[in-house]
Coordinates of C-alpha atoms in Angstrom, one line a residue:
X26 CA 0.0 0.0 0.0
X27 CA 1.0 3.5 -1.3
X28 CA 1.7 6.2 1.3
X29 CA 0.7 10.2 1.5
X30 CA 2.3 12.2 -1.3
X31 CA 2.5 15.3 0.4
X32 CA 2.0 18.4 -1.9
X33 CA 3.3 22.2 -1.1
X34 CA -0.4 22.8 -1.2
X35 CA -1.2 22.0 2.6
X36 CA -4.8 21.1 2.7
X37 CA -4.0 18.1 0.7
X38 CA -1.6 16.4 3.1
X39 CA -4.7 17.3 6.1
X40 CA -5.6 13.9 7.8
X41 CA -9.6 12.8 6.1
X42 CA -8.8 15.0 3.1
X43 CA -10.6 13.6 0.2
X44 CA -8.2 15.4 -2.2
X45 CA -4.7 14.5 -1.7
X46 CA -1.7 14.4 -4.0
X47 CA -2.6 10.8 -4.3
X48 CA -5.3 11.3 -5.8
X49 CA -5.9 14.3 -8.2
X50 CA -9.4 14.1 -9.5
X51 CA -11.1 15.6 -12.6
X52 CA -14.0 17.7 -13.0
X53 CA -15.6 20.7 -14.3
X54 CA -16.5 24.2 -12.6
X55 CA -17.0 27.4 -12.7
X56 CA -16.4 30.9 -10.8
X57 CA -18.4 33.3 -9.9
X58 CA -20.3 34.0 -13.7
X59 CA -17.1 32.7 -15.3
X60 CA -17.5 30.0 -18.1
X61 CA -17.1 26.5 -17.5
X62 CA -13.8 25.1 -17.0
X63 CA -11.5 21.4 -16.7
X64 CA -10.8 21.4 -12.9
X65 CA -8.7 18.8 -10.9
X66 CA -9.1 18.7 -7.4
X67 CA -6.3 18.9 -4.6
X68 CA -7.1 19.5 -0.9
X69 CA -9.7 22.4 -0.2
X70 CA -8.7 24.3 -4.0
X71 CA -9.5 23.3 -8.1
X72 CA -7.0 23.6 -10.3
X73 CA -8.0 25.5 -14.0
X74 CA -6.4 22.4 -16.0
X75 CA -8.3 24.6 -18.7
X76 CA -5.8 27.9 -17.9
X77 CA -2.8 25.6 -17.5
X78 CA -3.3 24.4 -21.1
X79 CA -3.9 27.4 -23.3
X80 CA -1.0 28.8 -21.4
X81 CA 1.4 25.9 -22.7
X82 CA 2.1 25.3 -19.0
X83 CA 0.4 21.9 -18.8
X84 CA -0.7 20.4 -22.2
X85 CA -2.1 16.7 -23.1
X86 CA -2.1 16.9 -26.5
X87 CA 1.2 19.2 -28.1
X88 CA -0.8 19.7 -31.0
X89 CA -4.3 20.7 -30.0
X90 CA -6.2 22.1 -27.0
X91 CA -8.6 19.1 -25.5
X92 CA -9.8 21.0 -21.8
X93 CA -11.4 24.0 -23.9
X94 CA -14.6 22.3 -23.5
X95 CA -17.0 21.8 -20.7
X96 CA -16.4 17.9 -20.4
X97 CA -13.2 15.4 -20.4
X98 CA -14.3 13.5 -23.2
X99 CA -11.4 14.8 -25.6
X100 CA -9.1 14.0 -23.1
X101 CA -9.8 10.4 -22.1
X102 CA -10.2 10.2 -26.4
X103 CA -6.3 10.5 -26.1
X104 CA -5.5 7.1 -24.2
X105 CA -4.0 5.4 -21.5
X106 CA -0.7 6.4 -22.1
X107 CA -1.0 10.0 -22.0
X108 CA -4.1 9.7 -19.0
X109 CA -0.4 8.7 -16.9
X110 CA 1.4 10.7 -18.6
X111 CA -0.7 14.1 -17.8
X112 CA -1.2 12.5 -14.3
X113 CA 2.3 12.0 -13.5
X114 CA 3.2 15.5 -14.9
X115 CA 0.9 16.9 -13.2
X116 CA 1.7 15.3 -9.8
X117 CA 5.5 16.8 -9.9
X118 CA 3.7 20.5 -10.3
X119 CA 2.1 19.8 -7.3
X120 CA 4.6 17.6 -4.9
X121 CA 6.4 19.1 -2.1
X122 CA 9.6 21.0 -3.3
X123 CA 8.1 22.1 -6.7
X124 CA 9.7 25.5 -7.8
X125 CA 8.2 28.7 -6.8
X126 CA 7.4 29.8 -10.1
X127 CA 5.8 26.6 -10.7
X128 CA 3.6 27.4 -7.4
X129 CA 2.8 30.7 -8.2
X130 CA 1.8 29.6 -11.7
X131 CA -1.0 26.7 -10.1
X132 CA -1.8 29.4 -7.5
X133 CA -2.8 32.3 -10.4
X134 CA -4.6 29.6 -12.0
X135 CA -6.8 28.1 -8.9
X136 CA -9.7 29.1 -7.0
X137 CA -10.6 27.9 -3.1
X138 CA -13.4 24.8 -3.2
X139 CA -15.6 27.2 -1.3
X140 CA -16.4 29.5 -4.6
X141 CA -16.4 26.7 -7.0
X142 CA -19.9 25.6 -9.1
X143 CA -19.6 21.8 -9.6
X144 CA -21.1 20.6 -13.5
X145 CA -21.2 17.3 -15.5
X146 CA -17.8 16.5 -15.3
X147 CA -17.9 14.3 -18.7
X148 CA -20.7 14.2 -21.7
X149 CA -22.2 10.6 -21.2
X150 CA -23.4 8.9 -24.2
X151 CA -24.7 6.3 -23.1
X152 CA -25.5 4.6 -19.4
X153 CA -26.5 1.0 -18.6
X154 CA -26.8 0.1 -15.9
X155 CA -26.3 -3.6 -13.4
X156 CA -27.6 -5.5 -10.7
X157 CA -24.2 -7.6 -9.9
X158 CA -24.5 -7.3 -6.0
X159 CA -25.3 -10.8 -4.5
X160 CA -26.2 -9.4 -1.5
X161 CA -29.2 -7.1 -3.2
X162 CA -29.7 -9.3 -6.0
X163 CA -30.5 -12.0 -2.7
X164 CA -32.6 -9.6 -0.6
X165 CA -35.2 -8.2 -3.8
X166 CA -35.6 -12.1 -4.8
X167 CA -36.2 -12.9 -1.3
X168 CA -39.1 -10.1 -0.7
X169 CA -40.6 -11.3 -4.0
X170 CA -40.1 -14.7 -4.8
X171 CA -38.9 -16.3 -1.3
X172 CA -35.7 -17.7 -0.6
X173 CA -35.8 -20.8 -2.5
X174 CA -36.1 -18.7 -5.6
X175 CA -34.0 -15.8 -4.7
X176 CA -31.5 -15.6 -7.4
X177 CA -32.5 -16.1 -11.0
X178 CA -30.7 -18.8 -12.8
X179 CA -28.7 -16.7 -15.5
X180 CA -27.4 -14.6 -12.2
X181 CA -24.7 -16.7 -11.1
X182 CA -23.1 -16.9 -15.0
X183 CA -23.4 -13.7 -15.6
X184 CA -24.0 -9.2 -14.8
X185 CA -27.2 -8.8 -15.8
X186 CA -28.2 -4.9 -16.7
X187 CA -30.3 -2.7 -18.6
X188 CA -30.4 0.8 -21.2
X189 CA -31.8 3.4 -19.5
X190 CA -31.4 7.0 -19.9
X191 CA -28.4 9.5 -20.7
X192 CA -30.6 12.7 -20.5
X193 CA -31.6 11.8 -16.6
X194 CA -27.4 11.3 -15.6
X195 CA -27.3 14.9 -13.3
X196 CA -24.6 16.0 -11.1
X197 CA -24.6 15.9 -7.5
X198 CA -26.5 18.8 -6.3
X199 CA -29.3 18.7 -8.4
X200 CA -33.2 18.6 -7.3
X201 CA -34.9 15.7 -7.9
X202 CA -38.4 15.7 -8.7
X203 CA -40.8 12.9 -7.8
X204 CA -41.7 10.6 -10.4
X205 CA -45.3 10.5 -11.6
X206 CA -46.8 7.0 -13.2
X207 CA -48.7 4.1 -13.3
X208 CA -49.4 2.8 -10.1
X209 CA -51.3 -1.0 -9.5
X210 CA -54.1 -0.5 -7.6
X211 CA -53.9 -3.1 -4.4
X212 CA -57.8 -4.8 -5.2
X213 CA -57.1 -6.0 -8.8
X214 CA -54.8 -5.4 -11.8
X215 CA -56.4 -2.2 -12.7
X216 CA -53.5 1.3 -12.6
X217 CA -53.9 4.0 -11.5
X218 CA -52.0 7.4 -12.3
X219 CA -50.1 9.1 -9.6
X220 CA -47.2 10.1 -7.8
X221 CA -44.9 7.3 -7.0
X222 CA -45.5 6.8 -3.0
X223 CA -42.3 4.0 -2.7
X224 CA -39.3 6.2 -4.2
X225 CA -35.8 5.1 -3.5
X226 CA -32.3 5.2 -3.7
X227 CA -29.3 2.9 -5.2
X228 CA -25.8 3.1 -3.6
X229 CA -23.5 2.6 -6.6
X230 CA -20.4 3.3 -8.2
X231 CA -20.5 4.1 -12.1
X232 CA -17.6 3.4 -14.6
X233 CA -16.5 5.7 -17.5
X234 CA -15.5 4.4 -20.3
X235 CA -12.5 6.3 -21.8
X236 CA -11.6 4.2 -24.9
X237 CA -14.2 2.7 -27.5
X238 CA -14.3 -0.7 -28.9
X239 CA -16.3 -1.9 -31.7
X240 CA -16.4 -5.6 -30.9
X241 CA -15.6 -8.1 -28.3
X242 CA -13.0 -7.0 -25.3
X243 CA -11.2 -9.1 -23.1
X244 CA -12.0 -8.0 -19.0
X245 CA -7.9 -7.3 -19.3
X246 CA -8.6 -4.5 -22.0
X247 CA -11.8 -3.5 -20.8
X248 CA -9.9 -3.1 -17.4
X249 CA -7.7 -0.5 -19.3
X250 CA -10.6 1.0 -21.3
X251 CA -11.8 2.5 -18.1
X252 CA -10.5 6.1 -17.0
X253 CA -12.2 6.7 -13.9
X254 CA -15.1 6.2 -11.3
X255 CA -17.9 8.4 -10.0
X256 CA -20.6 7.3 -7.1
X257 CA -23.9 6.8 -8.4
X258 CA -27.3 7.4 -7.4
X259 CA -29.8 5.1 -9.5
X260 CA -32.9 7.0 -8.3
X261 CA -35.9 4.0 -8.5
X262 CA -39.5 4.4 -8.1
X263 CA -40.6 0.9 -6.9
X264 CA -44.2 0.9 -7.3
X265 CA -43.6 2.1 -10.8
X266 CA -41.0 -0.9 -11.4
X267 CA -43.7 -3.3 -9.7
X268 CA -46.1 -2.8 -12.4
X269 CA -44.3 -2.1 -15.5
X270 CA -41.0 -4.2 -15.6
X271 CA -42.6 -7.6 -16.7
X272 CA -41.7 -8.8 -19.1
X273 CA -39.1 -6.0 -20.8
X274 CA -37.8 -5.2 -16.9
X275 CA -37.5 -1.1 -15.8
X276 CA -38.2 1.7 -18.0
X277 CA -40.1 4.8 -16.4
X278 CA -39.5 3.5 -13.2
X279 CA -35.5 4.6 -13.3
X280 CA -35.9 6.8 -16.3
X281 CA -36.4 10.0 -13.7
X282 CA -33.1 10.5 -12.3
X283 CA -29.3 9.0 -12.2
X284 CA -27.2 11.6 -9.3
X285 CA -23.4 10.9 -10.0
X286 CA -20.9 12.7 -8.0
X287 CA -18.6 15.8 -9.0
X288 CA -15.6 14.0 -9.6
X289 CA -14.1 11.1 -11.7
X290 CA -11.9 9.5 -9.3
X291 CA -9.5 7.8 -12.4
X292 CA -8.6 4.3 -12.3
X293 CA -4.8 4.8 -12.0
X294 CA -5.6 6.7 -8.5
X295 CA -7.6 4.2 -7.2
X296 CA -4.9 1.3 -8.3
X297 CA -3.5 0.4 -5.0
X298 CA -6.9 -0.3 -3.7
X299 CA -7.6 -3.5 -6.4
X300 CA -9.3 -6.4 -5.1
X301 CA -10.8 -10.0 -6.9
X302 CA -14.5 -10.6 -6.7
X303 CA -16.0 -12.5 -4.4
X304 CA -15.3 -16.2 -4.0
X305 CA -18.1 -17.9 -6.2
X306 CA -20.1 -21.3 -6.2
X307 CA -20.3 -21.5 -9.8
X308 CA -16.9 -20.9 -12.3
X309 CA -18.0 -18.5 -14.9
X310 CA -17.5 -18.7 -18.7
X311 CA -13.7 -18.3 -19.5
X312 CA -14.8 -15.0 -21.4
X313 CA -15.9 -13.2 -17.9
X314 CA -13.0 -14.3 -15.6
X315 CA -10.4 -12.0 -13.7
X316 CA -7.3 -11.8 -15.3
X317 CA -6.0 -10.3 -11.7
X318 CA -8.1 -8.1 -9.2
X319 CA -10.5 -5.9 -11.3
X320 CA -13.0 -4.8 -8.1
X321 CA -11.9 -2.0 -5.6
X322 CA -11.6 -1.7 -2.1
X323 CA -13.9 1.2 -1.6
X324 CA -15.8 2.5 1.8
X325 CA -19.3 3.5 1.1
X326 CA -21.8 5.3 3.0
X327 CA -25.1 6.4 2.6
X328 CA -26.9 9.7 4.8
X329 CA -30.3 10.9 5.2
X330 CA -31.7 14.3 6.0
X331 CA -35.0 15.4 6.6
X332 CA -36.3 18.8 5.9
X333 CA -34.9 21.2 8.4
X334 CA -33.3 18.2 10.3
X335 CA -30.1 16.6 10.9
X336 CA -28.8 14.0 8.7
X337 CA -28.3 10.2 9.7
X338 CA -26.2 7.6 8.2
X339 CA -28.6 4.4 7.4
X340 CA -26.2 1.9 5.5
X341 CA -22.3 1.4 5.7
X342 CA -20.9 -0.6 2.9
X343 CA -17.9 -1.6 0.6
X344 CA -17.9 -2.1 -3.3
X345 CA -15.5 -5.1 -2.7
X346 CA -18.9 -6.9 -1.9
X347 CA -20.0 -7.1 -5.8
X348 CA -20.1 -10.2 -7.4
X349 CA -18.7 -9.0 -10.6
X350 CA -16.4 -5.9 -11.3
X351 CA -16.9 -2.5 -13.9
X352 CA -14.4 -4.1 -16.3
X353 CA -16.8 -7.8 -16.3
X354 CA -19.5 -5.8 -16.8
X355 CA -17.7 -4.3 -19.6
X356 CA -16.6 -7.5 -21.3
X357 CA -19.7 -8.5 -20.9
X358 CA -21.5 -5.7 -22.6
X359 CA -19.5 -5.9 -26.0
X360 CA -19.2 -9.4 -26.1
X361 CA -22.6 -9.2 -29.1
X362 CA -20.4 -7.3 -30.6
X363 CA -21.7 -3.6 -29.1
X364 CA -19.8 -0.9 -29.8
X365 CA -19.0 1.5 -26.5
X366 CA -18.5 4.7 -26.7
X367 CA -16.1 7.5 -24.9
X368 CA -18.0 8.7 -22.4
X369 CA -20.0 5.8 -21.9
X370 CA -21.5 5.3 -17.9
X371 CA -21.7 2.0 -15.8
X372 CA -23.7 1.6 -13.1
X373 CA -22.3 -1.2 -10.6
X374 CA -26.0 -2.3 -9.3
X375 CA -26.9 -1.7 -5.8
X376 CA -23.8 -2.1 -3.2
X377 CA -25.2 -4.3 -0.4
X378 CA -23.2 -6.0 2.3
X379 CA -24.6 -9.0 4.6
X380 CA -26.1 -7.2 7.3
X381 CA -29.1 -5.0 7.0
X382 CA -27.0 -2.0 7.9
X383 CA -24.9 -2.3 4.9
X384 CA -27.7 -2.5 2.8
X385 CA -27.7 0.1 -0.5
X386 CA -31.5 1.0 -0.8
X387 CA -34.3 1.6 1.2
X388 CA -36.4 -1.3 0.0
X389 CA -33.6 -3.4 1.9
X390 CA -33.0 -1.7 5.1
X391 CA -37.3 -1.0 5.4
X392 CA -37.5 -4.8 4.0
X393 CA -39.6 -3.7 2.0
X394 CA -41.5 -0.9 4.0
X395 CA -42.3 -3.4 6.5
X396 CA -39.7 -2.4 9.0
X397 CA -38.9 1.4 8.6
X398 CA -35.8 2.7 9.6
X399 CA -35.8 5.5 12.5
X400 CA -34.2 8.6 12.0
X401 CA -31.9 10.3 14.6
X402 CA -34.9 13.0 14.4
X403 CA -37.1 9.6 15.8
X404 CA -39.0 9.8 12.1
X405 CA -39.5 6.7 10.8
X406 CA -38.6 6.1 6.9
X407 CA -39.7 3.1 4.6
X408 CA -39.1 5.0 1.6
X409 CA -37.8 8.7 0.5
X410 CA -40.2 11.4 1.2
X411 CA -40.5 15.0 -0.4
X412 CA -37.8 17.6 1.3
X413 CA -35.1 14.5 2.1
X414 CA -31.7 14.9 1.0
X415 CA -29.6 11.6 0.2
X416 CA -25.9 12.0 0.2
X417 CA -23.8 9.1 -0.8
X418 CA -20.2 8.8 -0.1
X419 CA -17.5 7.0 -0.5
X420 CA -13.2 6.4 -0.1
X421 CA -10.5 3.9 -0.2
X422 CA -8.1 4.3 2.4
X423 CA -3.8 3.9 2.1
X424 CA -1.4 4.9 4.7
X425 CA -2.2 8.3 6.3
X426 CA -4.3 9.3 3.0
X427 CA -7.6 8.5 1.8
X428 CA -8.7 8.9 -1.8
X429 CA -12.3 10.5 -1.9
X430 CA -15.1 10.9 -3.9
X431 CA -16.6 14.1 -2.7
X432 CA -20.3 13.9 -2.1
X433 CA -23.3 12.6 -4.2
X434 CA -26.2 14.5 -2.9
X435 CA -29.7 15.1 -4.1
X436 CA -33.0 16.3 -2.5
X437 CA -36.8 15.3 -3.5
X438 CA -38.9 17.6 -4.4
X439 CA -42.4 17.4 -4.6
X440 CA -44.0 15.8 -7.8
X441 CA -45.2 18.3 -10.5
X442 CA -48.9 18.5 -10.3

């Protein structure tokens, strides 16, 4: 395990600082009324990567400027090879010891965390999402179809997901309103058309894709195609889900909302933290098996706040609890021969441990709405109600550093009437 790379910038070497030198970030933001801008995050400041490249001080590409747009896409369109490159460049600016004119030139092109605006840190073309968490995958079946029939049979052999929605991907801080839809009526098969009354949360992490591919990927190359994480908030209205997902599975139900967090925490950061799946019960198809540790060690927690209350945490968890990683789900994806995209998003499936408090949704830790949680307020929750505030969060710890994710927050408004 790696230690703290200290930086001359001192809020990144602070014990619980989600930004060190180890870790470095990327984003988008603006200042004040200023235009949007590349950012990379290091202790309690953003660095304009945008400035530092159409001053020649920091460039990826020699021959043409990538961070004058309001996303990384052009970036990560470079490759692997120059993602380290940049990194490691990058990381000597900002490392204890770096010249003073290097300093002042980062500091002239920085503003504090505090006056930053945090946007879409990359263009997503496309997002599908999985449910590869045992643990979830076991709970839902459970509720619905008893233990004995828990886990479909195709689950054990392989990540099962579905499309749903670029246009709904948002970034952490954005409103959510409650979804509207056809609701079963509890007396017979007969809808109803309403606000959904059992809206809930995922805990996820979701995988960028930073090369394409227009066929069939090993997990080792789509291991390297990845350039980063985000957490990932698959916003689901259950009732919804409950009477529309047989026999094509969701579609309105998760179509309202994905949150993802600020920051795309890149695979190369989070390398010292790589862990194997799971043991498993059933060998999978030689197409779908680890080359080495493809999961990560990460630390996941999920808060709750009420209107005008404080918040509580209601599940602890860790992502090395998924059955299969980002890069299977990734093999998996192009193995018909689907091209992916730059840009393209992954969502893990729900992050569940084997306790009830680890569990990543609401419909778990209420099971179901039959046993709601209770608040530090002493209100009682089965389900997300109008004014809450979820906040997911998430870090991998090394010796005396952490690297974070920053915060994936959203609160529910009302539905429109």
């Amino acid at each position: 395990m790696t230690e703290l790379k200290r930086s001359w910038i001192d809020s990144a070497n602070a014990p619980g600082c989600d930004f060190p030198l180890n870790n470095l970030p990327y984003g988008v933001f603006s200042a004040g009324e200023g235009d949007l801008r590349c950012g990379v995050a290091i202790g309690d400041r953003v660095i304009d990567a945008t400035a530092l490249e159409s001053a020649g001080i920091l460039r990826a590409d020699p021959d043409a400027d990538v961070l004058n747009a309001p996303y990384w896409n052009d970036f990560m369109e470079l490759g692997r090879d120059v993602w380290s490159s940049y990194r490691a460049r990058l990381t000597a600016m900002l490392a204890e010891g770096a010249a003073d004119d290097i300093q002042e030139q980062i500091i002239s092109r920085s503003v504090p965390m505090a006056r930053a605006t945090l946007h879409m840190p990359f263009r997503v073309s496309e997002y599908t999402d999985f449910y590869a968490g045992r643990h979830h995958a076991t709970n839902v079946g459970t509720m619905f179809r008893g233990a004995e029939n828990a886990l479909p049979p195709n689950w054990l052999h392989m990540p099962i997901g579905y499309n749903g929605r670029a246009s709904s991907v948002v970034v952490s801080g954005t409103p959510v309103t409650r979804p509207q839809g056809q609701l079963k009526r509890p007396e017979d098969d007969s809808p109803r058309f309403g606000p959904s009354e059992r809206f809930d949360i995922e805990l996820e992490i979701g995988a960028i894709v930073g090369q394409p591919s227009s066929g069939p990927i090993s997990v080792a190359q789509a291991f390297d195609n990845i350039f980063g994480y985000v957490l990932l908030n698959d916003w689901s209205a259950r009732d919804i889900q409950a009477w529309e997902y047989q026999p094509l599975g969701p579609f309105q139900s998760k179509a309202t909302a994905t949150t993802i967090s600020p920051w795309i925490v890149t695979a190369e950061a989070l390398a010292p933290f790589r862990t194997a799946t799971p043991a498993r019960e059933v060998a999978l198809l030689p197409y779908l098996a680890e080359p080495g540790p493809t999961l990560y060690d990460i630390a996941l927690e999920v808060g709750l706040r009420p209107d005008g209350g404080p918040e509580t945490v209601i599940s602890r968890t860790n992502f090395n609890e998924m059955s299969y990683s980002s890069a299977q789900q990734l093999a998996h994806h192009t193995s018909s021969g689907c091209p992916m995209r730059v840009g393209d998003l992954l969502g893990s499936g729900t992050i569940s441990g084997p306790e009830r408090g680890n569990c990543g949704s609401l419909l778990e830790l209420s099971w179901g709405g039959k046993e709601p949680l209770t608040l530090d307020t002493g209100e009682t929750r089965s389900f997300v109600e109008d004014g809450d505030t979820l906040t997911l969060r998430g870090h991998a710890t090394g010796r005396g550093y952490r690297i974070g994710f920053g915060a994936c927050t959203g609160r529910v408004l009302p539905a429109k009437a």
